Coordinates of C-alpha atoms in Angstrom, one line a residue:
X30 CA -24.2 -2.6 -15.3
X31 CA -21.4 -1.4 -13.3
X32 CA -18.0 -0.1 -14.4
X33 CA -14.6 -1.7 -13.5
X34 CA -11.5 -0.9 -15.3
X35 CA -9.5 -4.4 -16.6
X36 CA -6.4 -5.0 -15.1
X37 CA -2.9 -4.6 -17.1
X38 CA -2.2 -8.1 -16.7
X39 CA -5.1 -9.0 -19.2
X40 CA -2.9 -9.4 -22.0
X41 CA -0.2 -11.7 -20.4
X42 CA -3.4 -14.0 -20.1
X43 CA -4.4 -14.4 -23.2
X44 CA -2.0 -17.3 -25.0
X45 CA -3.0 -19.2 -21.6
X46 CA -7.1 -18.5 -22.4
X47 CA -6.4 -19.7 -26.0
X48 CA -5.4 -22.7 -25.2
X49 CA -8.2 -23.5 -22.9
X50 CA -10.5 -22.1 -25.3
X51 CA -9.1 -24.8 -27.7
X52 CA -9.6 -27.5 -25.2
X53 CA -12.9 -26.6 -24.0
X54 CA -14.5 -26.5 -27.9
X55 CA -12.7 -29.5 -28.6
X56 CA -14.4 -31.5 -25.6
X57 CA -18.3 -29.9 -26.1
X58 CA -20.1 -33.3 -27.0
X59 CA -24.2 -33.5 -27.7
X60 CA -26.0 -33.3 -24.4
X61 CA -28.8 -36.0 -23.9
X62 CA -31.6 -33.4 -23.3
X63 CA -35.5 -32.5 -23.6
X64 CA -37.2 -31.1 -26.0
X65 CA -37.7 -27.6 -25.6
X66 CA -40.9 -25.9 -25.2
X67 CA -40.1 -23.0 -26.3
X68 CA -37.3 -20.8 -27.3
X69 CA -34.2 -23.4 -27.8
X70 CA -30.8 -23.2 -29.5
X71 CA -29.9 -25.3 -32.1
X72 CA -26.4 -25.2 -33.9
X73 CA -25.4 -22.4 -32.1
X74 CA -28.9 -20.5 -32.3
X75 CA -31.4 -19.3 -30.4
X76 CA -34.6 -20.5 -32.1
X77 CA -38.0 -19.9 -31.6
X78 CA -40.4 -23.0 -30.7
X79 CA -41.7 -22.4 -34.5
X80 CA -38.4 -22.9 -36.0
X81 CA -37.7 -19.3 -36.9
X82 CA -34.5 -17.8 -36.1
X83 CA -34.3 -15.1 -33.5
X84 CA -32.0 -11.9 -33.3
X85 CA -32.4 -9.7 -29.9
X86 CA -32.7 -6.5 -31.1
X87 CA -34.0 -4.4 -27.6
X88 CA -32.8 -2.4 -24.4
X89 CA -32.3 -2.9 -20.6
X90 CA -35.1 -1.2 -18.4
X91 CA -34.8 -1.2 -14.7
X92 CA -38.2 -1.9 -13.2
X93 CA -37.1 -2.6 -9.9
X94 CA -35.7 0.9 -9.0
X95 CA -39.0 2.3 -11.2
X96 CA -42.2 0.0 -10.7
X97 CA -44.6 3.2 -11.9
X98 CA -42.7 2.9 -15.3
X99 CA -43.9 -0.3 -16.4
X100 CA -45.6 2.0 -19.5
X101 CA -42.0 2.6 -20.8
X102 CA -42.0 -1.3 -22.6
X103 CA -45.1 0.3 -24.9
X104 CA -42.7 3.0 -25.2
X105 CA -39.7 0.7 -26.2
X106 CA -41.8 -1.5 -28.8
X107 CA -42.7 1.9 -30.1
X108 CA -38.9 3.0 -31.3
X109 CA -39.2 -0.7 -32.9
X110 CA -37.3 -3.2 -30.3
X111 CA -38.2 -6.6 -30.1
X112 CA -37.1 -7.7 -26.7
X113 CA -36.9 -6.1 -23.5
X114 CA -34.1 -7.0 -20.7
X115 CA -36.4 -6.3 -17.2
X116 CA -34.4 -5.8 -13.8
X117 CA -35.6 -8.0 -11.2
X118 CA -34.6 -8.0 -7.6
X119 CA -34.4 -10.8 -5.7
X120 CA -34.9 -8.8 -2.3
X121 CA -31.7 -9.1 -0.8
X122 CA -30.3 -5.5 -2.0
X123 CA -33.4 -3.9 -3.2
X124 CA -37.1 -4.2 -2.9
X125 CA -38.2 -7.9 -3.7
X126 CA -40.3 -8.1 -6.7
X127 CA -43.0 -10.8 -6.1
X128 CA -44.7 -12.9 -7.9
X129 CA -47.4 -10.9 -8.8
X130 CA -45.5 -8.4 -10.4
X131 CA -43.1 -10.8 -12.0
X132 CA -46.7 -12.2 -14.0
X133 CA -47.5 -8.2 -14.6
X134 CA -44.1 -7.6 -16.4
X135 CA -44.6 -10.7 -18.6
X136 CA -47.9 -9.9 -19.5
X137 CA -46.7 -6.3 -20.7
X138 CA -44.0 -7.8 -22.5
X139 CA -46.8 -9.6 -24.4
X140 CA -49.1 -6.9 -24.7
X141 CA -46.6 -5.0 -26.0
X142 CA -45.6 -7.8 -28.4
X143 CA -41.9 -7.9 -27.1
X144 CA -39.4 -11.1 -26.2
X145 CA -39.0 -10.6 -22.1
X146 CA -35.4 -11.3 -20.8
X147 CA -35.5 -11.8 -16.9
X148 CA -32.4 -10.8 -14.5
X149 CA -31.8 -11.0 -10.9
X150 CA -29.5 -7.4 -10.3
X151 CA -28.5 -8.5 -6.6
X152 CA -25.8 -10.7 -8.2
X153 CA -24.1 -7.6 -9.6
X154 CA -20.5 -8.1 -8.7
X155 CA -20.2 -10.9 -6.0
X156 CA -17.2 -11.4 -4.0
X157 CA -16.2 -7.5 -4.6
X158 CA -19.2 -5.5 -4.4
X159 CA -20.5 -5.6 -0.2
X160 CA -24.4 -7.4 -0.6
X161 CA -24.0 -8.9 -4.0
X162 CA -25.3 -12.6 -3.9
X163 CA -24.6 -15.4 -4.9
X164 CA -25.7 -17.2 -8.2
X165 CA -27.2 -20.0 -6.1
X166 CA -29.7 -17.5 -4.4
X167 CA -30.5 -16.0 -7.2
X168 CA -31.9 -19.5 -8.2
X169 CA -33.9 -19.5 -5.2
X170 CA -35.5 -16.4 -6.4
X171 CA -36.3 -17.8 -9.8
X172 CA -37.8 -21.1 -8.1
X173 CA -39.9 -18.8 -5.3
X174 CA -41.6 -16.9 -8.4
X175 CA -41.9 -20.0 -11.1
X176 CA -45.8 -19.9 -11.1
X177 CA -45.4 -16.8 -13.1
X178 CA -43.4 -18.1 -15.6
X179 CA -44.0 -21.7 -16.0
X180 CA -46.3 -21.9 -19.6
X181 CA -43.9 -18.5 -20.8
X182 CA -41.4 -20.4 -22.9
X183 CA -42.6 -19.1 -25.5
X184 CA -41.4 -15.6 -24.7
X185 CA -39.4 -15.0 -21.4
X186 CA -35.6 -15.9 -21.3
X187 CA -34.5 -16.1 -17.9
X188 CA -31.4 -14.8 -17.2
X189 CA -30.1 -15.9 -13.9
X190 CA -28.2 -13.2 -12.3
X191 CA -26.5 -9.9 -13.4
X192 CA -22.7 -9.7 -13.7
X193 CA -22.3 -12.6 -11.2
X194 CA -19.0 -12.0 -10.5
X195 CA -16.8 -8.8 -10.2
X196 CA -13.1 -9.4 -10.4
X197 CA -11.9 -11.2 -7.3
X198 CA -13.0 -15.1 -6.8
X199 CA -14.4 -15.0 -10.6
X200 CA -13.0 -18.4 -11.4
X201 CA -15.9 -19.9 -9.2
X202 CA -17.9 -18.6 -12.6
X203 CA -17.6 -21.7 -14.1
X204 CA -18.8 -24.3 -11.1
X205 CA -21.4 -21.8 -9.8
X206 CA -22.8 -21.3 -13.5
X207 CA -23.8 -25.1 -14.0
X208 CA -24.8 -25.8 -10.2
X209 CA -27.4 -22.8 -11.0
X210 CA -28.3 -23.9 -14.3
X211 CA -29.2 -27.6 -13.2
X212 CA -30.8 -26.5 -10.1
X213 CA -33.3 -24.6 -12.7
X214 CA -33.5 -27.5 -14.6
X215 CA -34.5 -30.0 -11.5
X216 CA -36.8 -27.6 -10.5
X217 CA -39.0 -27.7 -13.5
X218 CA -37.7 -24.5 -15.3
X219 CA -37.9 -25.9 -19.7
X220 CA -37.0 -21.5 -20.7
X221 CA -33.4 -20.9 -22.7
X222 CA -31.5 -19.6 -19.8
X223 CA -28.8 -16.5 -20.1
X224 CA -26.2 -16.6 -18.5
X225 CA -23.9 -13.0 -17.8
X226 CA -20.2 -13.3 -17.9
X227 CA -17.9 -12.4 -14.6
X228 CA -15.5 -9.7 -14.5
X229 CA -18.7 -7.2 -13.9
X230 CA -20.2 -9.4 -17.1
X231 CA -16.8 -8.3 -19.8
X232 CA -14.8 -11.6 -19.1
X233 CA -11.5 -9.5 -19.4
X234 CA -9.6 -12.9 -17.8
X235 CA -12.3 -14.7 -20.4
X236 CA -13.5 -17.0 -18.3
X237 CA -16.4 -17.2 -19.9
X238 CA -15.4 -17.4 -23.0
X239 CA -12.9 -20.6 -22.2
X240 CA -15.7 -22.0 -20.4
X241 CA -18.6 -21.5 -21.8
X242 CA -18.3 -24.8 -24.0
X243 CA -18.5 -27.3 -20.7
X244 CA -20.8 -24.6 -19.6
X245 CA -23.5 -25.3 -22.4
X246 CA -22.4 -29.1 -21.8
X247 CA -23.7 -28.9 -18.5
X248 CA -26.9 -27.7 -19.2
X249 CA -29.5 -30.9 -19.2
X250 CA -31.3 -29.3 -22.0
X251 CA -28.8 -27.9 -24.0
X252 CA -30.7 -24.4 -23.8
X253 CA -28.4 -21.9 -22.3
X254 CA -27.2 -18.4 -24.1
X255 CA -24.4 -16.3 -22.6
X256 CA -23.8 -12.9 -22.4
X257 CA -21.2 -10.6 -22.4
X258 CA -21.3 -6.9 -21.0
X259 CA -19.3 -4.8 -23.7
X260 CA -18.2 -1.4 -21.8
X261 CA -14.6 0.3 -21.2
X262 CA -13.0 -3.5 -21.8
X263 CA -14.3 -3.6 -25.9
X264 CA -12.6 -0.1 -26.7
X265 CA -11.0 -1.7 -30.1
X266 CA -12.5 -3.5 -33.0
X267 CA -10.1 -6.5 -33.3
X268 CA -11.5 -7.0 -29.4
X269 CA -15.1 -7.3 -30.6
X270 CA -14.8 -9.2 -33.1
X271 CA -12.6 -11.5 -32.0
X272 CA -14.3 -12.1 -28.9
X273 CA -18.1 -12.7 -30.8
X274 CA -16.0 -14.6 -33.8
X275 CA -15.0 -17.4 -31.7
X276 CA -17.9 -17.8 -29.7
X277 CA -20.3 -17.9 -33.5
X278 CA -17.1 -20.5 -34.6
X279 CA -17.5 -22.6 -31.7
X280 CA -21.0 -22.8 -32.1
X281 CA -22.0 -21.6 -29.0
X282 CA -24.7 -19.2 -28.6
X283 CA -24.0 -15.6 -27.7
X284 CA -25.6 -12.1 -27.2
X285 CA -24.3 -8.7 -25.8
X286 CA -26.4 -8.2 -22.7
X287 CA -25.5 -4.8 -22.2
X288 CA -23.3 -2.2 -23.8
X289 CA -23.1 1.6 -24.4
X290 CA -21.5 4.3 -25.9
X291 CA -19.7 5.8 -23.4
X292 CA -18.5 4.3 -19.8
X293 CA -16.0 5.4 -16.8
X294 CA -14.0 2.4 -16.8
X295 CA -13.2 3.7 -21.4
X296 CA -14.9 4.2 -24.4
X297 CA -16.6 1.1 -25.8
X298 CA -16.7 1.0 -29.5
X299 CA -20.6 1.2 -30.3
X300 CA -19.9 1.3 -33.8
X301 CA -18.6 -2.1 -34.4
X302 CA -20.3 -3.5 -31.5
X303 CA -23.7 -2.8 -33.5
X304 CA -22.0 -3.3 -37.0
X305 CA -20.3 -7.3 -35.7
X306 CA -23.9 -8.0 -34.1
X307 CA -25.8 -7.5 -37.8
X308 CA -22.8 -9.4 -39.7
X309 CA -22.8 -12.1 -37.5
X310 CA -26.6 -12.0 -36.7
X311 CA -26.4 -11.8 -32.4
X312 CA -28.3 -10.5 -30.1
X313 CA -27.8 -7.1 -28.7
X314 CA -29.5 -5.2 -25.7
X315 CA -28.1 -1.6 -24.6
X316 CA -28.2 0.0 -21.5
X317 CA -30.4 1.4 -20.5
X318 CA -33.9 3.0 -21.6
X319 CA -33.5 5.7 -18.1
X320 CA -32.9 6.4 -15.1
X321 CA -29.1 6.1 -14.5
X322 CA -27.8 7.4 -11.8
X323 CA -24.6 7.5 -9.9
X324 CA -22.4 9.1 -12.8
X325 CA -24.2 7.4 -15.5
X326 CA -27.0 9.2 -16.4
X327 CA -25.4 9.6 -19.9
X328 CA -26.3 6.1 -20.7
X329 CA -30.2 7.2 -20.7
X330 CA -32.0 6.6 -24.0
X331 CA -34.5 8.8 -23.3
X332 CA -34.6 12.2 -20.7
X333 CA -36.8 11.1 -17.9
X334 CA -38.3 8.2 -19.1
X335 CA -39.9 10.7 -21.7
X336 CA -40.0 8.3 -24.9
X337 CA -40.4 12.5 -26.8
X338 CA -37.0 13.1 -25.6
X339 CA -34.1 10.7 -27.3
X340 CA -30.8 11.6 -25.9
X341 CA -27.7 11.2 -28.6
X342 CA -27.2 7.5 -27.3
X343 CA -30.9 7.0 -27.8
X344 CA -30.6 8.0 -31.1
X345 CA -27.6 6.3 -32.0
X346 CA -29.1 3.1 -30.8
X347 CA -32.4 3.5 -32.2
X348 CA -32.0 5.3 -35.4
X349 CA -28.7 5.1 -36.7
X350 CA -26.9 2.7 -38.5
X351 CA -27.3 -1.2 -37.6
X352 CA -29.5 0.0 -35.1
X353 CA -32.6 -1.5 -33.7
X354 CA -35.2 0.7 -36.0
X355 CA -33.1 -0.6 -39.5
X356 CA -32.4 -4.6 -38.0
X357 CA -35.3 -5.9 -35.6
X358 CA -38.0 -8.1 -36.9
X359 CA -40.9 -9.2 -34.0
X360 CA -40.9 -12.2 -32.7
X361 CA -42.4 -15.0 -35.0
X362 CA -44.8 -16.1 -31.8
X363 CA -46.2 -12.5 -31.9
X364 CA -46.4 -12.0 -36.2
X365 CA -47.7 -15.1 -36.7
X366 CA -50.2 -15.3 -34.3
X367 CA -49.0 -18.3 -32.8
X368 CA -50.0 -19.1 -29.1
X369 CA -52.9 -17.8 -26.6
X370 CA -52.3 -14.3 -27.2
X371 CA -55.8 -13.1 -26.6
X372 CA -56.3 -11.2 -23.6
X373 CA -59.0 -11.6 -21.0
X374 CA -62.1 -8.6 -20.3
X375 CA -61.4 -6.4 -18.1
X376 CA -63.0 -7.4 -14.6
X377 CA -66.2 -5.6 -13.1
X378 CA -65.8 -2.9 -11.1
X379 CA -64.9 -3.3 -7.7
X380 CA -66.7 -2.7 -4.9
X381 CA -65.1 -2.0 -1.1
X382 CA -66.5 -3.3 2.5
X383 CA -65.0 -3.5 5.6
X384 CA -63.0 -0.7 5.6
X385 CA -61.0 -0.2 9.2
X386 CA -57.6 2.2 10.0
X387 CA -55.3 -0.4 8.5
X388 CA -57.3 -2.9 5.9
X389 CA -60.3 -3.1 3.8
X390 CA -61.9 -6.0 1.6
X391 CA -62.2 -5.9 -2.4
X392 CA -64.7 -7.2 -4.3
X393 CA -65.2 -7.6 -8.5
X394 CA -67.2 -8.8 -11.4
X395 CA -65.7 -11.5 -12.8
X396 CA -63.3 -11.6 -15.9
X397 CA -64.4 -14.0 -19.2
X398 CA -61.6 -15.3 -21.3
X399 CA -61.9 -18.1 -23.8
X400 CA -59.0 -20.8 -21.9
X401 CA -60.3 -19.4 -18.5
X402 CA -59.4 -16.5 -16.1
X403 CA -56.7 -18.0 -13.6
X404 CA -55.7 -15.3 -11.3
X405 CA -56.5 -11.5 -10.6
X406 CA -53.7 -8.7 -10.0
X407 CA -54.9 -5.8 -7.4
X408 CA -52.8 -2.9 -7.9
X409 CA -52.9 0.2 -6.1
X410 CA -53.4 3.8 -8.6
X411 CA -51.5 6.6 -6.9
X412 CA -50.1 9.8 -8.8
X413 CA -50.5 8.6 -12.5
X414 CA -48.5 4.7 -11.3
X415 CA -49.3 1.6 -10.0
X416 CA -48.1 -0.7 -7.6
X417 CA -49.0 -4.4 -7.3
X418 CA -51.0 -4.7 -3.9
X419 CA -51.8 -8.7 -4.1
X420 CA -52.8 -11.3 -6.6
X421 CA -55.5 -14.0 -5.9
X422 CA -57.5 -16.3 -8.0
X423 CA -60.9 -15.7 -6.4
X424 CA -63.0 -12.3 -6.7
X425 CA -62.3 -10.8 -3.8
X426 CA -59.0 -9.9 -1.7
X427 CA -58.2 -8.4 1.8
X428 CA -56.2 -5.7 1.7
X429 CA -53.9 -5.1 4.8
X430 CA -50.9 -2.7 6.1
X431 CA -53.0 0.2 5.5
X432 CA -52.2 3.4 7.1
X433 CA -55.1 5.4 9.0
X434 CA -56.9 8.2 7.6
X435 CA -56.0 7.7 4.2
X436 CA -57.2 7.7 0.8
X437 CA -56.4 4.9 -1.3
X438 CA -57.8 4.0 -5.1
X439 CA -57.6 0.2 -6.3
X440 CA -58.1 -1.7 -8.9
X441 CA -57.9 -5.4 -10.9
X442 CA -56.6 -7.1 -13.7
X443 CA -57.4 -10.3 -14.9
X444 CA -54.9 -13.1 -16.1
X445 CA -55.3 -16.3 -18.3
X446 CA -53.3 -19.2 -18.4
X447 CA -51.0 -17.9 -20.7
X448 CA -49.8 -15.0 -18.7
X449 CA -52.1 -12.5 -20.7
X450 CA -53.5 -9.9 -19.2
X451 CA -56.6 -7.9 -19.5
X452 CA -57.9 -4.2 -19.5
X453 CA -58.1 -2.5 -15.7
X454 CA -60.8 -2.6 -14.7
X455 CA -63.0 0.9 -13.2
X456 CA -61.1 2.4 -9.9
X457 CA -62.4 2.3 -6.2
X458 CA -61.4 4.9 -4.2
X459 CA -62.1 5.0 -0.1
X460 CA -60.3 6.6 3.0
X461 CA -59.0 4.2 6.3
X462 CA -60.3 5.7 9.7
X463 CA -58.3 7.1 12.1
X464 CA -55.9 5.2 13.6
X465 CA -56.6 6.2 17.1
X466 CA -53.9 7.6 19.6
X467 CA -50.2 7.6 18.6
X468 CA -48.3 4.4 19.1
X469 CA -45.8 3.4 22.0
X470 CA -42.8 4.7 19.4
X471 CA -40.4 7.5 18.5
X472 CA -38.6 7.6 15.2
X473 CA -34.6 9.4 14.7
X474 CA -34.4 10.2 11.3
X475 CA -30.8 11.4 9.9
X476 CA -28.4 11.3 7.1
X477 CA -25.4 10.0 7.1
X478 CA -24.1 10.8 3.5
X479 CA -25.3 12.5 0.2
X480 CA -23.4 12.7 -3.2
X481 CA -25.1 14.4 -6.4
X482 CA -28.4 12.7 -6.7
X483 CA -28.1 10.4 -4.0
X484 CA -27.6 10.2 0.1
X485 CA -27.6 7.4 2.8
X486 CA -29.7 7.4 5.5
X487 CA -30.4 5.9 9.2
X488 CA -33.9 5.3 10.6
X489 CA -33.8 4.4 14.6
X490 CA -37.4 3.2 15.7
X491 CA -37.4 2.8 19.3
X492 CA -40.2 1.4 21.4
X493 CA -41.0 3.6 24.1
X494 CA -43.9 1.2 25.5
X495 CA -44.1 -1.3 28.3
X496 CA -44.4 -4.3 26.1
X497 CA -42.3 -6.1 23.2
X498 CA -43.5 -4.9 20.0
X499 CA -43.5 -8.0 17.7
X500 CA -43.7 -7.4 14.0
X501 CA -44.2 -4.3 12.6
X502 CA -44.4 -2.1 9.4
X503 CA -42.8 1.5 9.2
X504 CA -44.3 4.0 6.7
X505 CA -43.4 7.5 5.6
X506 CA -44.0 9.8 2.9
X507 CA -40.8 11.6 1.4
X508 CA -41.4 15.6 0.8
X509 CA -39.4 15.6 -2.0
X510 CA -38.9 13.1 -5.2
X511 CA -36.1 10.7 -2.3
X512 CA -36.7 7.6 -3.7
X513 CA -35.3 4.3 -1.9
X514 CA -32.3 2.5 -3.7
X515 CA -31.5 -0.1 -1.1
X516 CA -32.3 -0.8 2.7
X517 CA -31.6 -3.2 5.3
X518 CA -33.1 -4.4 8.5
X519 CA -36.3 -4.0 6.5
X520 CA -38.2 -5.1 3.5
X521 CA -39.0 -1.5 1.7
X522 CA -41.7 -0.9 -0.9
X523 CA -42.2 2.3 -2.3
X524 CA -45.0 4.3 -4.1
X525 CA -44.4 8.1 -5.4
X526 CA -43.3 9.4 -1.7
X527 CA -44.7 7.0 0.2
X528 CA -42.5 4.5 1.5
X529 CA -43.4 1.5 3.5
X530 CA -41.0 -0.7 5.8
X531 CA -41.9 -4.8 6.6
X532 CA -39.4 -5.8 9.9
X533 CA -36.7 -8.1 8.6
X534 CA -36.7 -11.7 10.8
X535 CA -34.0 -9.8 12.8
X536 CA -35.6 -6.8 13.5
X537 CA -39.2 -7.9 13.7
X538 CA -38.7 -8.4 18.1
X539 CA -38.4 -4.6 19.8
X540 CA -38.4 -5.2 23.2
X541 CA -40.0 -2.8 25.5
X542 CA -37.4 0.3 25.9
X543 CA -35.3 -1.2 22.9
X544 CA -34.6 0.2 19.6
X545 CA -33.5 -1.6 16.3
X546 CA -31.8 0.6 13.5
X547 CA -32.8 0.6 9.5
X548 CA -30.0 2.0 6.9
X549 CA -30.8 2.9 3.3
X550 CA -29.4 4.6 0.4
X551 CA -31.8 6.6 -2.1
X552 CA -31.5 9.2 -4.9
X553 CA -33.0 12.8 -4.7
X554 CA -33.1 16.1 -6.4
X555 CA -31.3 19.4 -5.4
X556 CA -32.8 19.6 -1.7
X557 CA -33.2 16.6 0.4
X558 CA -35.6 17.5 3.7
X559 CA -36.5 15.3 5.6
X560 CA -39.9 13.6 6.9
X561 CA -41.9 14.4 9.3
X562 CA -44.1 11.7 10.3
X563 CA -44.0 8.2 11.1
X564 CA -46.7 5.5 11.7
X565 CA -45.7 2.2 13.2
X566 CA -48.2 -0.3 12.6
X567 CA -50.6 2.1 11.4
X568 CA -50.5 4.6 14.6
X569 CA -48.6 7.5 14.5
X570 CA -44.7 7.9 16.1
X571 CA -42.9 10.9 18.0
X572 CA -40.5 12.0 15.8
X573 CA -37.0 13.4 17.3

């Protein structure tokens, strides 16, 4: 989501767009293409493998700014949503999510019995928003984390990347779309594919829309959906419905990704966005369930990710008319019992050994599960969250990038081969030992910025030793509720306060009296104050 007002010169486009919208549905032939394994659209439809027609009926949540939140998708099933739109990040603007947590957020989805749509947000706006990527990296994201999806046709939708384009270079949509779609496709991926609109995902220039049949042609396996982003651009009814009409006309396949009721760049009309979707039987996933920032935060659902606490938009899109408590029906896969569903046991309870300043080794009781165990998920339990440590597919795990003279608790999940996941298993709690003297470091902390519920920040780590420091991982707890947004020159991964820094390839080299500099933006309550210790590599830093 991101707001961007159209330009006047929309209209004077449009007879030019209807005419290429009447070429581009007149030339859509039937691709030569593979059966689908899963979820696949037929006659304009997004089907389920068993035949049964499927009608998104769900909410965006954005896991990648809130890992500890993964219990908000029981939440959402709860208020009666069928599918689930998960932000993902590929790592180049915020904090990777790996493959280990891309398999946990599947398996919740399933737990929780709810369709799981995929995005990469690092796309958000490229070629006008400064470190928005491209659609073609955002396929190397998907292909770096396939293990955890490949067997999950059945109920992920992989989305590619989030508003790929903003509104300058958008007519590279088109070309960018199918080279990302078919590199999926050559790589293995059978899942429907989404695919968000430019224009910050509302086609105002309607590229898309014009496109989208040579689009779907382009797709090997004729499994591709595309979404549009309805905000301050879908402020009328004739705009709705005309837009959706002629996608539904054409045949092609269509769901609104993301709307709300209110936005900076207008006032989308919720009503008939909601009232066109039931009529015409689309898709439709709001934004967002919490956590907006930035201006926003009146497009929360709920006040602090408290599922008790429906704000008015939550309501309206839960409760009211055409809303997703009145219109969703579960997936057939889920109601009908079709599929592995079944989870594994919980493993037994692990034991620790070898426990040093910076790593210690796990151990656990195997898991049973009727089509086999095929991998275990060690998370990390701190303040009521967890964080994905590392996955394996034995019964044991090192555990490294510890900090000294520290408690940590662990514990495991179990997987099966189709993505289910079992109970956690018992916790394991044990402290590192000290880590010794302080390291050959000093740390400048400052900020350079702050707004209303955010600030920027700059983190010098100089090496004050007589030797190159190679490699190296920064760590810090926050006093407050700071929480990183986005950082570069490292890779950052976050836990309640604490906050822990990987060297980027360009930073990992500190030569002896050198320094390398890391910038970040984060959000934060009323007072920001600063930390006040560092450890570099597990050993403690001056701080100046």
């Amino acid at each position: 989501m991101r707001s961007r007002t159209a330009p006047a010169s929309r209209v004077a486009t449009v007879a030019v767009a209807l005419l290429g919208l009447l070429l581009s549905f007149l030339s859509l032939g039937t691709p030569t293409h593979a059966a689908p394994t899963g979820f696949r659209i037929d006659d304009g439809r997004l089907l389920e493998a068993s035949g049964n027609d499927f009608v998104m009926r769900g909410v965006n949540h954005a896991h990648t700014w809130f890992p500890d939140r993964i219990s908000s998708l029981a939440h959402i099933k709860a208020k009666g949503a069928n599918t689930v739109r998960v932000v993902l990040s590929s790592g180049d603007r915020w904090t990777r999510n790996d493959t280990a947590d891309v398999a946990n957020v599947v398996s919740q989805c399933k737990r929780n019995r709810l369709i799981c749509v995929l995005e990469v947000h690092d796309t958000t706006g490229y070629g006008e928003q400064s470190g928005a990527v491209t659609l073609s990296r955002a396929a190397d994201y998907w292909i770096s984390v396939q293990s955890a999806l490949t067997g999950q046709e059945d109920y992920v939708i992989v989305n590619i990347g989030n508003e790929p384009h903003g509104n300058i270079g958008y007519t590279a949509w088109t070309a960018d779309t199918k080279a990302a779609i078919q590199r999926l496709r050559n790589a293995g991926f059978d899942h429907t594919i989404m695919v968000d609109a430019p224009n910050w995902g509302q086609d105002w220039a309607f590229t898309m829309r014009d496109n989208a049949a040579s689009v779907f042609a382009a797709d090997p396996d004729a499994n591709t959906i595309f979404s549009i982003h309805m905000y301050g651009v879908f402020d009328t009814a004739a705009e709705i419905t005309d837009y959706l009409n002629r996608f539904v006309t054409a045949k092609l396949p269509v769901v609104v990704g993301e709307f709300g009721h209110d936005h900076s760049d207008g006032n989308p009309d919720e009503d008939t966005i909601l009232a066109v979707a039931q009529q015409l039987r689309l898709g439709y996933l709001g934004w967002s369930w919490s956590g907006n920032g930035g201006g926003v935060e009146y497009l929360d659902m709920v006040t602090n990710f408290d599922p008790d606490q429906l704000t008015s938009w939550g309501r309206r899109l839960f409760d009211g008319a055409n809303g997703i408590a009145a219109t969703a029906k579960e997936a057939a896969i889920y109601s009908s019992g079709g599929g592995d569903t079944t989870a594994p046991t919980a493993p037994g309870a692990p034991t620790v050994s070898g426990v040093t300043s910076s790593s210690a080794t796990l151990k656990w009781g195997a898991a049973s599960d009727a089509t086999g165990v095929t991998g275990y998920d060690i998370v990390r339990v701190s303040g009521g969250g967890e964080t994905v440590a590392t996955s394996t597919a034995t019964t044991s795990a090192p555990l490294t990038g510890l900090s000294p003279d520290t408690s940590y608790t662990f514990a495991v999940y179990a997987r099966d081969a189709a993505g289910n996941r079992s109970p956690r298993s018992a916790t394991v709690t044990f402290t590192t030992s000290s880590g010794g003297s302080s390291a050959s470091c000093g740390v400048g902390y400052r900020v350079t910025g702050s707004w209303p519920g955010g600030f920027q920040g700059e983190i010098t780590l100089r090496n004050t030793g007589t030797s190159a420091i190679n490699g190296w991982t920064l760590r810090w707890t926050f006093p407050d509720s700071q929480r990183i947004t986005n950082l570069w020159g490292g890779t950052a991964t976050q836990s309640g306060s604490e906050v822990s820094v990987a060297a980027a390839s360009y930073t990992a080299t500190i030569p002896a009296a050198g320094s390398v500099t890391l910038g970040f933006t984060a959000s934060r309550a009323t007072a920001n104050p600063s930390p006040t210790a560092f450890t570099l590599n597990g050993a403690a830093c001056s701080v100046s």
